[in-house]
Short mmCIF file of C-alpha atoms in Angstrom, two decimals:
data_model
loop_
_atom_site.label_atom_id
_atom_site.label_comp_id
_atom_site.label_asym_id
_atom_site.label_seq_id
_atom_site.Cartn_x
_atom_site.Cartn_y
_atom_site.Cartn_z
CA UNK A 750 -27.94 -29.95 -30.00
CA UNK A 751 -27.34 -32.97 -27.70
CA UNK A 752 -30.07 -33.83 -25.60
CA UNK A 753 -30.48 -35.45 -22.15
CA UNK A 754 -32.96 -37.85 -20.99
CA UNK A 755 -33.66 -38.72 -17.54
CA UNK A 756 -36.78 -41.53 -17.50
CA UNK A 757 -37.49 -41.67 -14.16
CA UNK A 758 -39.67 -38.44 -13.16
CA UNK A 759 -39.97 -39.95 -10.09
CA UNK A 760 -38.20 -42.34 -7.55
CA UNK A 761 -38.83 -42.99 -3.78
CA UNK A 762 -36.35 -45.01 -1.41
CA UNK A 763 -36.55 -46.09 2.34
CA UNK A 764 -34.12 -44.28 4.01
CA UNK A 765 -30.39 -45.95 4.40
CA UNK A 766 -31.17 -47.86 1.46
CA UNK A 767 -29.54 -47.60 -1.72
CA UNK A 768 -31.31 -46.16 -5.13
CA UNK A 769 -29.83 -45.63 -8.44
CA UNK A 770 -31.25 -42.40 -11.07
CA UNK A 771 -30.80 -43.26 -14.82
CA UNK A 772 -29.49 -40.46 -17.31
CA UNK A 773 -28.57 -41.21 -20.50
CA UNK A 774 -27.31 -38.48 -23.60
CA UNK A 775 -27.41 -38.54 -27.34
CA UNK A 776 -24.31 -36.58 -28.59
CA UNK A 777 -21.32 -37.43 -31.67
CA UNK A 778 -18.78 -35.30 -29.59
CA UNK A 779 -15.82 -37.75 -27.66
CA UNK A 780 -14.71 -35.19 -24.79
CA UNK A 781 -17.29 -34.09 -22.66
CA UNK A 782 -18.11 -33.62 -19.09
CA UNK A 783 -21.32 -34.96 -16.95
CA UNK A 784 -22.83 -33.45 -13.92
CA UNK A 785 -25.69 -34.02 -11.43
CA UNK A 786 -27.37 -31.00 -9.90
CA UNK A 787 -29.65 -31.91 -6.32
CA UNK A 788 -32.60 -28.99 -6.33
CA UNK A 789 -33.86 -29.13 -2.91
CA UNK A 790 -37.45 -27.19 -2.10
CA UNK A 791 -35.28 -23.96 -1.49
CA UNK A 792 -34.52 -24.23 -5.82
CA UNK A 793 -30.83 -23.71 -4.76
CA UNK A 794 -28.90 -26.01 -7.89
CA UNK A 795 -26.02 -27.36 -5.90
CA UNK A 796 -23.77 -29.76 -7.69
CA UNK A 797 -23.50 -33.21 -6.38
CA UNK A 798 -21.08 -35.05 -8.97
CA UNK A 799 -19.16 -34.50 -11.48
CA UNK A 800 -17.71 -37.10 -14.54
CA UNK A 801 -14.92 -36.48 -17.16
CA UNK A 802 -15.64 -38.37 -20.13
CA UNK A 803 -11.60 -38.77 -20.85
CA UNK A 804 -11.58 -40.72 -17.34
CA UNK A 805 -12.71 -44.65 -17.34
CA UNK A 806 -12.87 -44.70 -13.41
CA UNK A 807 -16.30 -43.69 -11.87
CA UNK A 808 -16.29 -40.42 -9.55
CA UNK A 809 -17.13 -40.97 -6.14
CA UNK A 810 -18.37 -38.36 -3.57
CA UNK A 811 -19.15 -39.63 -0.18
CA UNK A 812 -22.27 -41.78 -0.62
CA UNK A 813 -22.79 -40.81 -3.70
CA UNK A 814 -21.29 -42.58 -6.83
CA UNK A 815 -21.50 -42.58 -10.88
CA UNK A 816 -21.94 -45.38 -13.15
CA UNK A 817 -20.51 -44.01 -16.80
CA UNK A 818 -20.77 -46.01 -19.45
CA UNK A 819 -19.54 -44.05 -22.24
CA UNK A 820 -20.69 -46.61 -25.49
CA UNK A 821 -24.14 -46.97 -23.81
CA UNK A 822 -23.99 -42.86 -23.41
CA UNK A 823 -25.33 -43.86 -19.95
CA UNK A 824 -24.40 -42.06 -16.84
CA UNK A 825 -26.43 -43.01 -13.63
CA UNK A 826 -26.36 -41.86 -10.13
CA UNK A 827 -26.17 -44.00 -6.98
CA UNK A 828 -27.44 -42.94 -4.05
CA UNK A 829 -26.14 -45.03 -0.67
CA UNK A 830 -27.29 -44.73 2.77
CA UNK A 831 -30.16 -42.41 1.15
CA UNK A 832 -30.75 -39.68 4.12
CA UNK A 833 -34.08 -37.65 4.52
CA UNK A 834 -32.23 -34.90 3.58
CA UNK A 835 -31.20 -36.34 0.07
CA UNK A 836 -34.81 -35.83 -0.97
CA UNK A 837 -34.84 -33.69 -3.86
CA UNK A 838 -34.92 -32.76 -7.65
CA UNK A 839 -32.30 -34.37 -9.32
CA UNK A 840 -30.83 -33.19 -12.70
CA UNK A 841 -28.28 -34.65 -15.04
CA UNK A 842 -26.39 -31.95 -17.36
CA UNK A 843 -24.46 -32.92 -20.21
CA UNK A 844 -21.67 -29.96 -20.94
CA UNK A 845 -19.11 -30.44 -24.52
CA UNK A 846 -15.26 -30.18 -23.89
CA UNK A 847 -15.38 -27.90 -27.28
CA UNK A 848 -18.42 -25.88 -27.95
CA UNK A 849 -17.53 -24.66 -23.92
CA UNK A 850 -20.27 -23.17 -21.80
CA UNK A 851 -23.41 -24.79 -22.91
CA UNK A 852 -25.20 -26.69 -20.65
CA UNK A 853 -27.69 -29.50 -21.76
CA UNK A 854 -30.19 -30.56 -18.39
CA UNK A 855 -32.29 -33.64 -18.43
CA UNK A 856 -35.77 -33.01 -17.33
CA UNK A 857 -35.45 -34.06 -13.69
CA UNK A 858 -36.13 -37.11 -11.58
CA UNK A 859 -38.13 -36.33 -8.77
CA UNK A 860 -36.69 -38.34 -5.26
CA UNK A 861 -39.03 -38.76 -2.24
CA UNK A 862 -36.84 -40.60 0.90
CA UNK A 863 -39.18 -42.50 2.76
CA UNK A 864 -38.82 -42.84 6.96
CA UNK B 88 -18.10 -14.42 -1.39
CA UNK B 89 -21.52 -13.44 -2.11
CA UNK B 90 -21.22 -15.88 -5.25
CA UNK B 91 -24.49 -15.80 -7.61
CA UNK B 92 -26.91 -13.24 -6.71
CA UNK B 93 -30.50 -12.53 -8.47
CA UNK B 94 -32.72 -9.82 -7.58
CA UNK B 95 -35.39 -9.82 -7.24
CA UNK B 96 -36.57 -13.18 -6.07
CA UNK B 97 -40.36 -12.47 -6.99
CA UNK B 98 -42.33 -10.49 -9.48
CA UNK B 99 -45.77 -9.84 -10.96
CA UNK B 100 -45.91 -8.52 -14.04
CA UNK B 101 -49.25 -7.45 -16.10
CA UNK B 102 -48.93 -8.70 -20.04
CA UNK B 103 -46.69 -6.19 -22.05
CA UNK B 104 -44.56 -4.85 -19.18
CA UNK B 105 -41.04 -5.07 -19.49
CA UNK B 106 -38.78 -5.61 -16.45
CA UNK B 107 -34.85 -6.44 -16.39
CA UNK B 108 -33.68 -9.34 -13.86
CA UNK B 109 -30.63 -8.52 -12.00
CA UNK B 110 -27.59 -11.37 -12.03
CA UNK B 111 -24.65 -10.39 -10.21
CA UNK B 112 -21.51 -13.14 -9.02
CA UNK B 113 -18.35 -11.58 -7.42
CA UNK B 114 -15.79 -14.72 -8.27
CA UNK B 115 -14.95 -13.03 -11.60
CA UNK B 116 -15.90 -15.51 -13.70
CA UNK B 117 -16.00 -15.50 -17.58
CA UNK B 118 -19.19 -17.54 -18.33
CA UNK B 119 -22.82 -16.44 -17.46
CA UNK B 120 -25.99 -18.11 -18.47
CA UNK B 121 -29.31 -17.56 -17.98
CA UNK B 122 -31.94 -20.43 -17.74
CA UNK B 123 -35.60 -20.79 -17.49
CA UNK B 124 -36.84 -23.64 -15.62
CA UNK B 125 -40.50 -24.63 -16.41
CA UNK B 126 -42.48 -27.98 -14.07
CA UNK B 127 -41.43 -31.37 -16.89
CA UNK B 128 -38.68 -29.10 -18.97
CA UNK B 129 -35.91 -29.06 -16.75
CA UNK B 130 -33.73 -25.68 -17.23
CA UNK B 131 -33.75 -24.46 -20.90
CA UNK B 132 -30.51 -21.47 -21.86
CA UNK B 133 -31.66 -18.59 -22.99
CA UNK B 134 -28.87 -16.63 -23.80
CA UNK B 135 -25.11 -16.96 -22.29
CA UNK B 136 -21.92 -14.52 -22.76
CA UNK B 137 -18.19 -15.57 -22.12
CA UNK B 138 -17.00 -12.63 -21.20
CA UNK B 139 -17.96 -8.19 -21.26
CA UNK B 140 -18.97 -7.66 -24.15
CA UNK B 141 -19.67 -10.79 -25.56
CA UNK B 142 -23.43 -12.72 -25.72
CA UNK B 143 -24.86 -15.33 -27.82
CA UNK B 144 -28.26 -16.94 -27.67
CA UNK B 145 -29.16 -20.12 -26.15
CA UNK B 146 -32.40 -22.86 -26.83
CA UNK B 147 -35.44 -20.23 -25.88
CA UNK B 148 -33.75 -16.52 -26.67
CA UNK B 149 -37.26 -15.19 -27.96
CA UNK B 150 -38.41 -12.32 -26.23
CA UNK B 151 -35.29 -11.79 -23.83
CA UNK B 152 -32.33 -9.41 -24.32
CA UNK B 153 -28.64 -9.34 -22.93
CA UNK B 154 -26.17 -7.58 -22.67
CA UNK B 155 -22.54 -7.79 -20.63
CA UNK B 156 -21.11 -4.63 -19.93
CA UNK B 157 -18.74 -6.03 -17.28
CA UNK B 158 -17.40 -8.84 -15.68
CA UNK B 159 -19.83 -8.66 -13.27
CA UNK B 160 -23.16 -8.29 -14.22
CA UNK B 161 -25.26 -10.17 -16.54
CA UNK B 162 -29.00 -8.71 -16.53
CA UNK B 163 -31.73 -10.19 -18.54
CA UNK B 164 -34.40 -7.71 -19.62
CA UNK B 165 -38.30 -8.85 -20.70
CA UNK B 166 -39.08 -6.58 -23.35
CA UNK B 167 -42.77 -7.12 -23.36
CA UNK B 168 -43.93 -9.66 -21.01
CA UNK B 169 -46.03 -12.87 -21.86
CA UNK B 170 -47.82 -15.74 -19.68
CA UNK B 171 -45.58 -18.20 -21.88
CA UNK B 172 -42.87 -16.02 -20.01
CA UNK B 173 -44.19 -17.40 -16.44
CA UNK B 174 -41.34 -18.97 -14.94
CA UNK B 175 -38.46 -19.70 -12.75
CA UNK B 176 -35.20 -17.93 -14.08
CA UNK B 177 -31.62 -18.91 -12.59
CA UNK B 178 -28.67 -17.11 -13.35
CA UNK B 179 -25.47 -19.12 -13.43
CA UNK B 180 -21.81 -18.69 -13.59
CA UNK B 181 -18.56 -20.26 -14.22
CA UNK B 182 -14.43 -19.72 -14.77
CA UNK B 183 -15.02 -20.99 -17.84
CA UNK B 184 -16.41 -23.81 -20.18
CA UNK B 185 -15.47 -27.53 -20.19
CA UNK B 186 -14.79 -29.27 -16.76
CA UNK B 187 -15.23 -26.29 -14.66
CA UNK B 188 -19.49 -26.38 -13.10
CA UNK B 189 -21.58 -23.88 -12.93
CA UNK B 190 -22.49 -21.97 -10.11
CA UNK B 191 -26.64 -20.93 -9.48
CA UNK B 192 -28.06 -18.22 -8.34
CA UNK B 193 -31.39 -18.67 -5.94
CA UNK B 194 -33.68 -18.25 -8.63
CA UNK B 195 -36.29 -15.49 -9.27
CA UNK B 196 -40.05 -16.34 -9.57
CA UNK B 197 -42.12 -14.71 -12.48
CA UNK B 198 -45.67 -14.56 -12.69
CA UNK B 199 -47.07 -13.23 -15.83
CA UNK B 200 -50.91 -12.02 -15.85
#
């Protein structure tokens, strides 16, 4: 089974400034797709990003932003302009192009936004 | 849209109940999964169907059943309840595998005494 790894259980950033949550993933497979889940204190999972291992070009929503590197198996999330209400559980998910519906999560980083 | 919905969001069971957890998502997707989510684990499958009729375990099946009659609805029953079973449990939800996310319920607490 591939396997996730997020190193960071926690992280804390002054608000507006920028912070950057590492994931990386152990797998043999060559199409694949990477997500990052935000779990606020409500437990609501509510996607944030999503990366296509096919595509070179980082995906970009809003402030937030992906660093892929597919030979280092390394996908990291950057956070800009961090917001109070950005403060959260943060998971990475690793999901295979073939085997279909599995989802693989990392164990969480934990991200306080400091006033 | 209602989209994923769990019921019920709390319990307390005594050790060697059973109880089923509801999952029910109206977008008429094909993929359902059910996850545990313990503090340092992140969220663990326990067992997942693409489509009625279809299941298949996941990493932590032991001690949970499935079944998918329709489209639907995607219960998960406790057959005999366990502290180890003390968790959070999210139903989730997709068209199908690949590039398409998944979709969470809120979540349904379980205490186990």
């Amino acid at each position: 089974a591939q396997t996730v790894t997020q190193s960071q259980p926690e992280m804390s950033v002054q608000e507006a400034e920028t912070v950057t949550l590492s994931c990386t993933y152990d797998t043999s497979e060559s199409d694949y797709y990477l997500f990052w889940y935000k779990q606020p204190p409500s437990r609501q999972m509510i996607l944030v990003i999503r990366q296509e291992a096919y595509k070179q070009q980082n995906a970009t929503e809003n402030r937030f932003s992906v660093n892929f590197q597919k030979a280092a198996k390394s996908f990291s999330l950057k956070i800009s302009d961090s917001q109070l209400g950005d403060a959260a559980m943060y998971f990475c998910a690793y999901r295979s192009a073939n085997t279909g519906n599995q989802f693989y999560f990392g164990t969480g980083t934990s991200l306080t936004v400091i006033p | 849209n209602a989209g994923v919905t769990q019921t019920p969001k709390f319990q307390v069971l005594k050790t060697g109940q059973s109880m089923t957890l509801q999952c029910a998502q109206d977008m008429n997707h094909e993929y359902m999964s059910w996850y545990r989510q313990d503090p340092g684990m992140g969220l663990r499958l326990i067992h997942y169907s693409v489509g009625a009729g279809i299941t298949d375990q996941g990493e932590v099946p032991n001690g949970y059943n499935v079944s998918r009659s329709t489209t639907e609805d995607f219960p998960l029953r406790l057959l005999s309840a366990a502290p180890s079973q003390t968790s959070v449990y999210f139903c989730a939800s997709s068209w199908r595998g690949g590039e398409e996310t998944q979709y969470f319920g809120p979540g349904t607490r379980l205490l186990v005494l």
